[in-house]
Amino acid sequence: MKNIIRFILLILLQVWVLDKVSFDGFIIPYVYVLFVLLLPLNINKSLLLLIAFGTGLTIDFFENTLGLHAAALVLLAFFRPGIIHLFFPRLEFVSGEEPGIIKLGLGGFLKYSFSLVFIFQLVIVFLETFSFRHFLTSLWYVVLGTLVTVVFIVVTDLIFLPSKNKIRKR
Amino acid sequence: MRNLIIFIKRNQFFLLFLILEGISLFFVIHSYSYQRSVSFNAVNDFTGNILKTSGNISDYFLLSKINQQLLKENSKLHNQLSEKFGVNDTLSNKQDSNYTYIPAMVIRNTTNRHNNFILLNKGLKQGISKEMGVISDNGVAGIVIGVSENYSLVMSLLNSNAKISGRIKKNNQLVNVIWDENSPALGKVVDIPAHINLQPGDTVITSGNSFLFPAGMNIGTIVSYNKSENRGLNHAILKFSTDFNSLYFVYIIKNKMKKEEEKLLEENEK
C-alpha cells in the first residue's frame, strides 16, 4: 500500500514538475527511479523485474518514448540484487525493509544509487540517440544526468523520511 | 522435459530479464521512423488529462505572455487582411480555401529530448486526424501523429524523425528540413544541389508538396551555409521561425482536399 502511494506520487512528481526542469539542454533528473531503488530488500527478484518493467512503461506513456524507460529500468532492476550483494555483502535486514538512507547510511546509499542510476542513464542516452557517433558527448551527458538524478533522489528520499518513521511507529 | 522445467526454474530471473528487455527493445526500435511512429504511438485521454492538470496551473502564470503573443498575431493578421483587400483577392482566396485552421492550446511541449513531442487540447471530437500539419503564429511547428477523443499528439520539428519538405524562397529550389539535434532553435537544410548559393538570411518556406502545409509558410531562415567540395548535395544551418521554447497556442491545419489529392497521386502511380 505504501508502495502504491509512493508510485503515484513519484510518477506525478516526474511528469508534472521534473520533466520541465532541464539543465544545459538535455539533462533531466529522473527521480521516479527512486521507486524501484526503494522496493523492499527481500522482494522476489522476478517480481522486481516485472515492477520495473511496469513502472518504465508508465513513464513511457507520458513521455511518448515507448520502450525506452522500460528497457533502462529493467536493466537497473536486473543489476540491483548484484549491486546490493557487492557493496553490502553482510547486510542484515528484516522482511519488508527498504534500502533507503536510514538502512544504508548516506555514503552507502550514494554508492548504491549512483551505480544503478549510471546504468539506467547509460541505456537512456545511448538508446535515445541510437548511435555511438557522439560517444564522448553522450558519455558526458550520462555522467551529468547521473549526478543530477542522484542529487534529486537523495533530496526526495530525505523529504519522504519523516512519514516513513511515522508508519514504522504504528 | 523435466530437465527443461528445472532449467527454466533455476534461470527464471535471467530468462524473465531477457524477455522483458526484448519486449522493450522491440518497442524502441519500432518507434524509430516517421511512418512507424504514426502507426505505433500511444496517446490517450487518461495521460492527457493528467498532463493537462499541471498545464492548467502553469497556464495561469503564463497568461500575460500568451496575451502578448495573441495581440501581436492579431495585428499581423489585420495587416494581412488590409493588404489582401487592397488588391484583387479572388486568386489568393481560392488558393487558401482548401485549408481550415483549428486553434489549439499546447498542454505539454518538450525541447530537451532527442525526440520531442507536443500535446494539444484538440482531438477526434474537433475533427483532428493523423498527419495534419501544425503551425505556430510564426511558422511550421510539427505534424499530428496521434489522436485520442480530446487530445492530439504532435511530432515537433525537434524530433529526429521529422522531415519537412521545403523550398528556398528566392530561387524555388526544393530542399528538405530536419532538426540538427543540438539546439531547440536550429535546424538543418539538407539536399541542396551544388550549384545553389545561399546567403545567411535567406528564407525557407513550405513547398506544399506534402499536402500537410499550404505552400509558402515560413520554416526558418538560413544562418550559415558551408559549401563542401566533394559531395553533390550540401547542407546549411537554419533558424526555425517557430520559437519552441515559448509555444502556447498553435493552429492545426486541416486540408479538405488531402484525400482527393492522395488518391489522384496513387492512381497515377499505378
mmCIF file of N, CA and C in Angstrom, chain B residues 128-176:
data_model
loop_
_atom_site.group_PDB
_atom_site.id
_atom_site.type_symbol
_atom_site.label_atom_id
_atom_site.label_comp_id
_atom_site.label_asym_id
_atom_site.label_seq_id
_atom_site.Cartn_x
_atom_site.Cartn_y
_atom_site.Cartn_z
ATOM 1 N N ILE B 128 -9.826 16.404 -35.586
ATOM 2 C CA ILE B 128 -8.403 16.263 -35.855
ATOM 3 C C ILE B 128 -8.119 14.811 -36.248
ATOM 4 N N SER B 129 -7.252 14.611 -37.207
ATOM 5 C CA SER B 129 -6.833 13.247 -37.512
ATOM 6 C C SER B 129 -5.322 13.218 -37.734
ATOM 7 N N LYS B 130 -4.781 12.024 -37.853
ATOM 8 C CA LYS B 130 -3.339 11.877 -38.009
ATOM 9 C C LYS B 130 -2.847 12.556 -39.277
ATOM 10 N N GLU B 131 -1.597 12.939 -39.245
ATOM 11 C CA GLU B 131 -0.930 13.549 -40.384
ATOM 12 C C GLU B 131 -1.577 14.851 -40.841
ATOM 13 N N MET B 132 -1.869 15.696 -39.866
ATOM 14 C CA MET B 132 -2.236 17.068 -40.195
ATOM 15 C C MET B 132 -1.071 17.952 -39.775
ATOM 16 N N GLY B 133 -0.864 19.031 -40.494
ATOM 17 C CA GLY B 133 0.220 19.947 -40.156
ATOM 18 C C GLY B 133 -0.148 20.817 -38.974
ATOM 19 N N VAL B 134 0.872 21.247 -38.215
ATOM 20 C CA VAL B 134 0.642 22.146 -37.087
ATOM 21 C C VAL B 134 1.575 23.345 -37.233
ATOM 22 N N ILE B 135 1.016 24.560 -37.122
ATOM 23 C CA ILE B 135 1.855 25.759 -37.233
ATOM 24 C C ILE B 135 1.692 26.629 -36.000
ATOM 25 N N SER B 136 2.709 27.417 -35.707
ATOM 26 C CA SER B 136 2.591 28.416 -34.657
ATOM 27 C C SER B 136 2.265 29.739 -35.346
ATOM 28 N N ASP B 137 2.227 30.814 -34.578
ATOM 29 C CA ASP B 137 1.936 32.099 -35.208
ATOM 30 C C ASP B 137 3.065 32.525 -36.143
ATOM 31 N N ASN B 138 4.255 31.954 -35.984
ATOM 32 C CA ASN B 138 5.371 32.375 -36.819
ATOM 33 C C ASN B 138 5.754 31.410 -37.926
ATOM 34 N N GLY B 139 5.414 30.153 -37.797
ATOM 35 C CA GLY B 139 5.828 29.214 -38.824
ATOM 36 C C GLY B 139 5.481 27.784 -38.471
ATOM 37 N N VAL B 140 6.075 26.861 -39.212
ATOM 38 C CA VAL B 140 5.762 25.446 -39.049
ATOM 39 C C VAL B 140 6.212 24.945 -37.670
ATOM 40 N N ALA B 141 5.386 24.109 -37.024
ATOM 41 C CA ALA B 141 5.746 23.592 -35.702
ATOM 42 C C ALA B 141 5.856 22.077 -35.675
ATOM 43 N N GLY B 142 5.000 21.359 -36.416
ATOM 44 C CA GLY B 142 5.083 19.902 -36.358
ATOM 45 C C GLY B 142 3.966 19.226 -37.129
ATOM 46 N N ILE B 143 3.830 17.923 -36.902
ATOM 47 C CA ILE B 143 2.837 17.114 -37.605
ATOM 48 C C ILE B 143 2.099 16.248 -36.592
ATOM 49 N N VAL B 144 0.777 16.189 -36.687
ATOM 50 C CA VAL B 144 -0.016 15.352 -35.777
ATOM 51 C C VAL B 144 0.286 13.887 -36.074
ATOM 52 N N ILE B 145 0.674 13.122 -35.044
ATOM 53 C CA ILE B 145 0.930 11.701 -35.280
ATOM 54 C C ILE B 145 0.010 10.806 -34.462
ATOM 55 N N GLY B 146 -0.782 11.379 -33.574
ATOM 56 C CA GLY B 146 -1.691 10.534 -32.815
ATOM 57 C C GLY B 146 -2.858 11.350 -32.291
ATOM 58 N N VAL B 147 -4.050 10.764 -32.267
ATOM 59 C CA VAL B 147 -5.200 11.481 -31.720
ATOM 60 C C VAL B 147 -5.985 10.580 -30.795
ATOM 61 N N SER B 148 -6.530 11.169 -29.721
ATOM 62 C CA SER B 148 -7.499 10.477 -28.893
ATOM 63 C C SER B 148 -8.760 11.325 -28.949
ATOM 64 N N GLU B 149 -9.755 10.997 -28.130
ATOM 65 C CA GLU B 149 -11.011 11.742 -28.164
ATOM 66 C C GLU B 149 -10.791 13.254 -28.028
ATOM 67 N N ASN B 150 -10.005 13.635 -27.021
ATOM 68 C CA ASN B 150 -9.882 15.054 -26.705
ATOM 69 C C ASN B 150 -8.487 15.640 -26.888
ATOM 70 N N TYR B 151 -7.515 14.806 -27.221
ATOM 71 C CA TYR B 151 -6.149 15.298 -27.319
ATOM 72 C C TYR B 151 -5.497 14.839 -28.609
ATOM 73 N N SER B 152 -4.479 15.567 -29.009
ATOM 74 C CA SER B 152 -3.696 15.072 -30.133
ATOM 75 C C SER B 152 -2.210 15.247 -29.847
ATOM 76 N N LEU B 153 -1.444 14.311 -30.364
ATOM 77 C CA LEU B 153 -0.013 14.286 -30.134
ATOM 78 C C LEU B 153 0.688 14.726 -31.410
ATOM 79 N N VAL B 154 1.600 15.678 -31.254
ATOM 80 C CA VAL B 154 2.262 16.250 -32.421
ATOM 81 C C VAL B 154 3.741 15.924 -32.381
ATOM 82 N N MET B 155 4.271 15.435 -33.494
ATOM 83 C CA MET B 155 5.711 15.279 -33.600
ATOM 84 C C MET B 155 6.284 16.650 -33.903
ATOM 85 N N SER B 156 7.023 17.186 -32.946
ATOM 86 C CA SER B 156 7.593 18.512 -33.110
ATOM 87 C C SER B 156 8.683 18.471 -34.196
ATOM 88 N N LEU B 157 9.005 19.616 -34.760
ATOM 89 C CA LEU B 157 10.127 19.650 -35.713
ATOM 90 C C LEU B 157 11.414 19.227 -35.016
ATOM 91 N N LEU B 158 11.438 19.392 -33.676
ATOM 92 C CA LEU B 158 12.604 18.984 -32.887
ATOM 93 C C LEU B 158 12.522 17.493 -32.599
ATOM 94 N N ASN B 159 12.512 16.701 -33.643
ATOM 95 C CA ASN B 159 12.389 15.253 -33.491
ATOM 96 C C ASN B 159 13.245 14.626 -34.566
ATOM 97 N N SER B 160 14.021 13.621 -34.185
ATOM 98 C CA SER B 160 14.959 13.067 -35.164
ATOM 99 C C SER B 160 14.240 12.391 -36.325
ATOM 100 N N ASN B 161 12.936 12.130 -36.171
ATOM 101 C CA ASN B 161 12.201 11.512 -37.273
ATOM 102 C C ASN B 161 11.477 12.516 -38.154
ATOM 103 N N ALA B 162 11.499 13.783 -37.776
ATOM 104 C CA ALA B 162 10.737 14.782 -38.525
ATOM 105 C C ALA B 162 11.519 15.254 -39.742
ATOM 106 N N LYS B 163 10.827 15.355 -40.863
ATOM 107 C CA LYS B 163 11.452 15.835 -42.086
ATOM 108 C C LYS B 163 10.390 16.614 -42.851
ATOM 109 N N ILE B 164 10.669 17.860 -43.143
ATOM 110 C CA ILE B 164 9.684 18.716 -43.796
ATOM 111 C C ILE B 164 10.193 19.078 -45.187
ATOM 112 N N SER B 165 9.308 18.993 -46.140
ATOM 113 C CA SER B 165 9.676 19.372 -47.492
ATOM 114 C C SER B 165 9.573 20.896 -47.618
ATOM 115 N N GLY B 166 10.690 21.521 -47.991
ATOM 116 C CA GLY B 166 10.718 22.981 -48.051
ATOM 117 C C GLY B 166 11.169 23.502 -49.403
ATOM 118 N N ARG B 167 11.195 24.816 -49.490
ATOM 119 C CA ARG B 167 11.560 25.464 -50.743
ATOM 120 C C ARG B 167 12.311 26.741 -50.388
ATOM 121 N N ILE B 168 13.424 26.976 -51.075
ATOM 122 C CA ILE B 168 14.143 28.219 -50.819
ATOM 123 C C ILE B 168 13.417 29.333 -51.549
ATOM 124 N N LYS B 169 13.044 30.369 -50.800
ATOM 125 C CA LYS B 169 12.114 31.356 -51.322
ATOM 126 C C LYS B 169 12.657 32.060 -52.557
ATOM 127 N N LYS B 170 13.962 32.401 -52.549
ATOM 128 C CA LYS B 170 14.439 33.279 -53.616
ATOM 129 C C LYS B 170 14.611 32.548 -54.952
ATOM 130 N N ASN B 171 14.838 31.222 -54.933
ATOM 131 C CA ASN B 171 15.006 30.557 -56.224
ATOM 132 C C ASN B 171 14.150 29.300 -56.391
ATOM 133 N N ASN B 172 13.216 29.107 -55.481
ATOM 134 C CA ASN B 172 12.277 27.985 -55.592
ATOM 135 C C ASN B 172 12.927 26.611 -55.606
ATOM 136 N N GLN B 173 14.144 26.504 -55.115
ATOM 137 C CA GLN B 173 14.805 25.212 -55.059
ATOM 138 C C GLN B 173 14.181 24.340 -53.962
ATOM 139 N N LEU B 174 13.841 23.104 -54.297
ATOM 140 C CA LEU B 174 13.262 22.199 -53.300
ATOM 141 C C LEU B 174 14.358 21.629 -52.398
ATOM 142 N N VAL B 175 14.102 21.635 -51.096
ATOM 143 C CA VAL B 175 15.062 21.071 -50.138
ATOM 144 C C VAL B 175 14.288 20.327 -49.048
ATOM 145 N N ASN B 176 15.003 19.659 -48.163
ATOM 146 C CA ASN B 176 14.375 19.041 -47.004
ATOM 147 C C ASN B 176 14.926 19.670 -45.741
#
